[in-house]
Amino acid sequence: MDAAPVGHLGYDQVLSILRLLPAEAVLSFAATCRAFRDWASSDVLWEALCRRDWGARAAAAALADWRCGVPWRRLYAAGARLSALQARRLQVKGTSPRPRASHSINLVAGWLVVFGGGCEGGRHLDDIWATYVGNRAGTRSSNSLTWQQLASGTPSGRFGHSCILVGDALVLFGGINDRGLRLNDTWIGQIICEEPCRMRISWRLLEIGPLAPSPRGAHAACCIDDKFIVIHGGIGVHGSRLGDTWLLDLSDGLRSGSWRRMRNTGPLPSARSGHTLTWIGDRRMVLFGGRGSEYEVLSDVWLFDIGDHLLQWKEQKYDLSSILGELPSPRAGHSATFLFGGKILVYGGEDKERRRMDDFWILDIPALLQFESGNRKMAKRMWKKLRIDGQSPNCRSFHGACVDTSGYCVYVFGGMVDALLHPAESLGLRFDGQLYQVELVLHL
């Protein structure tokens, strides 16, 4: 029996079909006739597409921070058309954190929190600094910020650690200390906000049981749905690059945790350090770049899915002849943050000669997932280089970057600055201590 013509289907039936299609196909459907255009313009439909392509959390942030009467279709289009960023260097009043690299920076409850890192003279820092910037779209930091130095000494000084936001707490793992020892301790930092405009962090070692990843630094890590942390790779003992993947189960509400190694039988990313791992919603992550075991610098993209207890790494290989325009060059020590509109913003890093970069790229996650599902035409839409206006951060690597809850505003702090800007400095590098605010230029 032939299927009924679309025009004979009910409104709800048509919407249920359109929700399964790529946004481009929905727009093509809308162009066929006036009745279909009305159906395909439904706010209910475009909200569903935003939640599907951006992830539930990003869509919820858009609802809280951007909606204000703006149709979901216009929000979707603004994210799809993103082509520029606006940057400025934030002014600081009083004492600032010492210039550093391979540190961590997180935005929690409106506070930027910087911990650790390496600095001039080979010291590995144990200091903690915080400044209040707010946490909503459109919030512009005041003309001058004030950093507060918090009580430090615990955890011990280190660089190349991971420090991941889980709810309103920080989970710190590993790193490399002053003696070059790799660490594998796991800490919880509870954020305690005090009035007026002050905060502190209460640190404690997390009870994890007998199993833990081997000691390492310069690994990649991300949080999944405030319940799990996944780490991959890094530099282990004797300087060896690692290629293993571990999961920290925090479903006990941060009272305790348990590490387990993730194993699968398929192809795996090669051992590396200085790469990034970014959560994109559900139980999927994207791995990009890094420095391999032979010190080669990489530009491969891997999708990791731990849904339904099926562990699968899948490299996103594409025919370069099908890509229009540029692609990001191989790099390590870059940052990768998940933005409004279902995009990963990749910034900076260094090449195999340790030359630093200052370019900004977006990896479009809806296009990546369509490509992964078999639509090879999406390869040409996966990467886009963005224009940067204003006071752009200069070339740097091993900086810190984090994004606010709206996915609209990125903060960049520190890093190693391109030696070409300071040719007289020893070792041809300089540690930076500037804080930048980078915002999306959206046309709503």
JSON list of N, CA and C in Angstrom, two decimals, residues 361-398:
[
{"chain": "A", "resi": 361, "resn": "TRP", "atom": "N", "xyz": [38.86, 28.80, 15.33]},
{"chain": "A", "resi": 361, "resn": "TRP", "atom": "CA", "xyz": [38.08, 27.94, 14.44]},
{"chain": "A", "resi": 361, "resn": "TRP", "atom": "C", "xyz": [36.85, 27.42, 15.17]},
{"chain": "A", "resi": 362, "resn": "ILE", "atom": "N", "xyz": [35.79, 27.17, 14.42]},
{"chain": "A", "resi": 362, "resn": "ILE", "atom": "CA", "xyz": [34.66, 26.44, 14.99]},
{"chain": "A", "resi": 362, "resn": "ILE", "atom": "C", "xyz": [34.50, 25.11, 14.27]},
{"chain": "A", "resi": 363, "resn": "LEU", "atom": "N", "xyz": [34.24, 24.09, 15.06]},
{"chain": "A", "resi": 363, "resn": "LEU", "atom": "CA", "xyz": [33.87, 22.76, 14.56]},
{"chain": "A", "resi": 363, "resn": "LEU", "atom": "C", "xyz": [32.37, 22.62, 14.78]},
{"chain": "A", "resi": 364, "resn": "ASP", "atom": "N", "xyz": [31.62, 22.53, 13.69]},
{"chain": "A", "resi": 364, "resn": "ASP", "atom": "CA", "xyz": [30.17, 22.49, 13.75]},
{"chain": "A", "resi": 364, "resn": "ASP", "atom": "C", "xyz": [29.71, 21.08, 14.10]},
{"chain": "A", "resi": 365, "resn": "ILE", "atom": "N", "xyz": [29.11, 20.92, 15.30]},
{"chain": "A", "resi": 365, "resn": "ILE", "atom": "CA", "xyz": [28.75, 19.58, 15.77]},
{"chain": "A", "resi": 365, "resn": "ILE", "atom": "C", "xyz": [27.59, 18.98, 14.99]},
{"chain": "A", "resi": 366, "resn": "PRO", "atom": "N", "xyz": [26.50, 19.73, 14.66]},
{"chain": "A", "resi": 366, "resn": "PRO", "atom": "CA", "xyz": [25.47, 19.13, 13.81]},
{"chain": "A", "resi": 366, "resn": "PRO", "atom": "C", "xyz": [26.03, 18.58, 12.50]},
{"chain": "A", "resi": 367, "resn": "ALA", "atom": "N", "xyz": [26.94, 19.34, 11.85]},
{"chain": "A", "resi": 367, "resn": "ALA", "atom": "CA", "xyz": [27.55, 18.85, 10.61]},
{"chain": "A", "resi": 367, "resn": "ALA", "atom": "C", "xyz": [28.41, 17.62, 10.87]},
{"chain": "A", "resi": 368, "resn": "LEU", "atom": "N", "xyz": [29.17, 17.63, 11.98]},
{"chain": "A", "resi": 368, "resn": "LEU", "atom": "CA", "xyz": [30.01, 16.49, 12.32]},
{"chain": "A", "resi": 368, "resn": "LEU", "atom": "C", "xyz": [29.17, 15.23, 12.53]},
{"chain": "A", "resi": 369, "resn": "LEU", "atom": "N", "xyz": [28.05, 15.36, 13.23]},
{"chain": "A", "resi": 369, "resn": "LEU", "atom": "CA", "xyz": [27.22, 14.18, 13.51]},
{"chain": "A", "resi": 369, "resn": "LEU", "atom": "C", "xyz": [26.52, 13.69, 12.25]},
{"chain": "A", "resi": 370, "resn": "GLN", "atom": "N", "xyz": [26.13, 14.60, 11.35]},
{"chain": "A", "resi": 370, "resn": "GLN", "atom": "CA", "xyz": [25.57, 14.15, 10.08]},
{"chain": "A", "resi": 370, "resn": "GLN", "atom": "C", "xyz": [26.63, 13.45, 9.24]},
{"chain": "A", "resi": 371, "resn": "PHE", "atom": "N", "xyz": [27.86, 13.98, 9.28]},
{"chain": "A", "resi": 371, "resn": "PHE", "atom": "CA", "xyz": [28.97, 13.34, 8.57]},
{"chain": "A", "resi": 371, "resn": "PHE", "atom": "C", "xyz": [29.22, 11.95, 9.13]},
{"chain": "A", "resi": 372, "resn": "GLU", "atom": "N", "xyz": [29.20, 11.84, 10.45]},
{"chain": "A", "resi": 372, "resn": "GLU", "atom": "CA", "xyz": [29.44, 10.55, 11.11]},
{"chain": "A", "resi": 372, "resn": "GLU", "atom": "C", "xyz": [28.34, 9.55, 10.76]},
{"chain": "A", "resi": 373, "resn": "SER", "atom": "N", "xyz": [27.13, 10.05, 10.49]},
{"chain": "A", "resi": 373, "resn": "SER", "atom": "CA", "xyz": [26.00, 9.18, 10.16]},
{"chain": "A", "resi": 373, "resn": "SER", "atom": "C", "xyz": [25.97, 8.78, 8.69]},
{"chain": "A", "resi": 374, "resn": "GLY", "atom": "N", "xyz": [26.92, 9.28, 7.90]},
{"chain": "A", "resi": 374, "resn": "GLY", "atom": "CA", "xyz": [27.01, 8.84, 6.51]},
{"chain": "A", "resi": 374, "resn": "GLY", "atom": "C", "xyz": [26.81, 9.92, 5.48]},
{"chain": "A", "resi": 375, "resn": "ASN", "atom": "N", "xyz": [26.46, 11.13, 5.90]},
{"chain": "A", "resi": 375, "resn": "ASN", "atom": "CA", "xyz": [26.28, 12.23, 4.94]},
{"chain": "A", "resi": 375, "resn": "ASN", "atom": "C", "xyz": [27.63, 12.88, 4.68]},
{"chain": "A", "resi": 376, "resn": "ARG", "atom": "N", "xyz": [28.35, 12.38, 3.69]},
{"chain": "A", "resi": 376, "resn": "ARG", "atom": "CA", "xyz": [29.73, 12.83, 3.45]},
{"chain": "A", "resi": 376, "resn": "ARG", "atom": "C", "xyz": [29.79, 14.26, 2.93]},
{"chain": "A", "resi": 377, "resn": "LYS", "atom": "N", "xyz": [28.67, 14.79, 2.43]},
{"chain": "A", "resi": 377, "resn": "LYS", "atom": "CA", "xyz": [28.66, 16.18, 1.97]},
{"chain": "A", "resi": 377, "resn": "LYS", "atom": "C", "xyz": [28.87, 17.16, 3.11]},
{"chain": "A", "resi": 378, "resn": "MET", "atom": "N", "xyz": [28.64, 16.71, 4.33]},
{"chain": "A", "resi": 378, "resn": "MET", "atom": "CA", "xyz": [28.77, 17.60, 5.48]},
{"chain": "A", "resi": 378, "resn": "MET", "atom": "C", "xyz": [30.22, 17.93, 5.80]},
{"chain": "A", "resi": 379, "resn": "ALA", "atom": "N", "xyz": [31.17, 17.21, 5.17]},
{"chain": "A", "resi": 379, "resn": "ALA", "atom": "CA", "xyz": [32.59, 17.46, 5.47]},
{"chain": "A", "resi": 379, "resn": "ALA", "atom": "C", "xyz": [32.96, 18.92, 5.23]},
{"chain": "A", "resi": 380, "resn": "LYS", "atom": "N", "xyz": [32.42, 19.50, 4.18]},
{"chain": "A", "resi": 380, "resn": "LYS", "atom": "CA", "xyz": [32.79, 20.88, 3.84]},
{"chain": "A", "resi": 380, "resn": "LYS", "atom": "C", "xyz": [32.18, 21.91, 4.79]},
{"chain": "A", "resi": 381, "resn": "ARG", "atom": "N", "xyz": [31.26, 21.47, 5.67]},
{"chain": "A", "resi": 381, "resn": "ARG", "atom": "CA", "xyz": [30.63, 22.39, 6.61]},
{"chain": "A", "resi": 381, "resn": "ARG", "atom": "C", "xyz": [31.14, 22.22, 8.04]},
{"chain": "A", "resi": 382, "resn": "MET", "atom": "N", "xyz": [32.05, 21.28, 8.24]},
{"chain": "A", "resi": 382, "resn": "MET", "atom": "CA", "xyz": [32.46, 20.98, 9.61]},
{"chain": "A", "resi": 382, "resn": "MET", "atom": "C", "xyz": [33.32, 22.08, 10.22]},
{"chain": "A", "resi": 383, "resn": "TRP", "atom": "N", "xyz": [34.27, 22.61, 9.45]},
{"chain": "A", "resi": 383, "resn": "TRP", "atom": "CA", "xyz": [35.21, 23.59, 9.99]},
{"chain": "A", "resi": 383, "resn": "TRP", "atom": "C", "xyz": [34.99, 24.97, 9.36]},
{"chain": "A", "resi": 384, "resn": "LYS", "atom": "N", "xyz": [35.12, 26.01, 10.18]},
{"chain": "A", "resi": 384, "resn": "LYS", "atom": "CA", "xyz": [35.07, 27.39, 9.68]},
{"chain": "A", "resi": 384, "resn": "LYS", "atom": "C", "xyz": [36.03, 28.24, 10.51]},
{"chain": "A", "resi": 385, "resn": "LYS", "atom": "N", "xyz": [36.85, 29.04, 9.80]},
{"chain": "A", "resi": 385, "resn": "LYS", "atom": "CA", "xyz": [37.74, 29.96, 10.48]},
{"chain": "A", "resi": 385, "resn": "LYS", "atom": "C", "xyz": [36.99, 31.26, 10.76]},
{"chain": "A", "resi": 386, "resn": "LEU", "atom": "N", "xyz": [37.09, 31.78, 11.99]},
{"chain": "A", "resi": 386, "resn": "LEU", "atom": "CA", "xyz": [36.35, 32.96, 12.38]},
{"chain": "A", "resi": 386, "resn": "LEU", "atom": "C", "xyz": [37.22, 34.22, 12.32]},
{"chain": "A", "resi": 387, "resn": "ARG", "atom": "N", "xyz": [36.57, 35.32, 12.00]},
{"chain": "A", "resi": 387, "resn": "ARG", "atom": "CA", "xyz": [37.23, 36.62, 12.08]},
{"chain": "A", "resi": 387, "resn": "ARG", "atom": "C", "xyz": [37.21, 37.07, 13.53]},
{"chain": "A", "resi": 388, "resn": "ILE", "atom": "N", "xyz": [38.27, 37.74, 13.97]},
{"chain": "A", "resi": 388, "resn": "ILE", "atom": "CA", "xyz": [38.33, 38.22, 15.35]},
{"chain": "A", "resi": 388, "resn": "ILE", "atom": "C", "xyz": [38.53, 39.73, 15.32]},
{"chain": "A", "resi": 389, "resn": "ASP", "atom": "N", "xyz": [37.62, 40.45, 15.94]},
{"chain": "A", "resi": 389, "resn": "ASP", "atom": "CA", "xyz": [37.67, 41.91, 15.99]},
{"chain": "A", "resi": 389, "resn": "ASP", "atom": "C", "xyz": [38.04, 42.37, 17.40]},
{"chain": "A", "resi": 390, "resn": "GLY", "atom": "N", "xyz": [38.50, 43.62, 17.51]},
{"chain": "A", "resi": 390, "resn": "GLY", "atom": "CA", "xyz": [38.83, 44.17, 18.82]},
{"chain": "A", "resi": 390, "resn": "GLY", "atom": "C", "xyz": [40.25, 43.83, 19.25]},
{"chain": "A", "resi": 391, "resn": "GLN", "atom": "N", "xyz": [40.43, 43.68, 20.56]},
{"chain": "A", "resi": 391, "resn": "GLN", "atom": "CA", "xyz": [41.74, 43.39, 21.13]},
{"chain": "A", "resi": 391, "resn": "GLN", "atom": "C", "xyz": [41.92, 41.87, 21.21]},
{"chain": "A", "resi": 392, "resn": "SER", "atom": "N", "xyz": [42.39, 41.31, 20.13]},
{"chain": "A", "resi": 392, "resn": "SER", "atom": "CA", "xyz": [42.51, 39.86, 20.04]},
{"chain": "A", "resi": 392, "resn": "SER", "atom": "C", "xyz": [43.66, 39.34, 20.88]},
{"chain": "A", "resi": 393, "resn": "PRO", "atom": "N", "xyz": [43.47, 38.19, 21.55]},
{"chain": "A", "resi": 393, "resn": "PRO", "atom": "CA", "xyz": [44.63, 37.55, 22.20]},
{"chain": "A", "resi": 393, "resn": "PRO", "atom": "C", "xyz": [45.68, 37.23, 21.13]},
{"chain": "A", "resi": 394, "resn": "ASN", "atom": "N", "xyz": [46.95, 37.39, 21.47]},
{"chain": "A", "resi": 394, "resn": "ASN", "atom": "CA", "xyz": [47.99, 37.11, 20.49]},
{"chain": "A", "resi": 394, "resn": "ASN", "atom": "C", "xyz": [48.32, 35.62, 20.47]},
{"chain": "A", "resi": 395, "resn": "CYS", "atom": "N", "xyz": [49.34, 35.27, 19.70]},
{"chain": "A", "resi": 395, "resn": "CYS", "atom": "CA", "xyz": [49.71, 33.86, 19.57]},
{"chain": "A", "resi": 395, "resn": "CYS", "atom": "C", "xyz": [50.07, 33.28, 20.93]},
{"chain": "A", "resi": 396, "resn": "ARG", "atom": "N", "xyz": [49.53, 32.11, 21.23]},
{"chain": "A", "resi": 396, "resn": "ARG", "atom": "CA", "xyz": [49.81, 31.51, 22.54]},
{"chain": "A", "resi": 396, "resn": "ARG", "atom": "C", "xyz": [49.47, 30.02, 22.51]},
{"chain": "A", "resi": 397, "resn": "SER", "atom": "N", "xyz": [50.03, 29.30, 23.47]},
{"chain": "A", "resi": 397, "resn": "SER", "atom": "CA", "xyz": [49.73, 27.88, 23.65]},
{"chain": "A", "resi": 397, "resn": "SER", "atom": "C", "xyz": [49.69, 27.57, 25.14]},
{"chain": "A", "resi": 398, "resn": "PHE", "atom": "N", "xyz": [49.05, 26.48, 25.46]},
{"chain": "A", "resi": 398, "resn": "PHE", "atom": "CA", "xyz": [48.92, 26.01, 26.86]},
{"chain": "A", "resi": 398, "resn": "PHE", "atom": "C", "xyz": [48.36, 27.11, 27.76]}
]
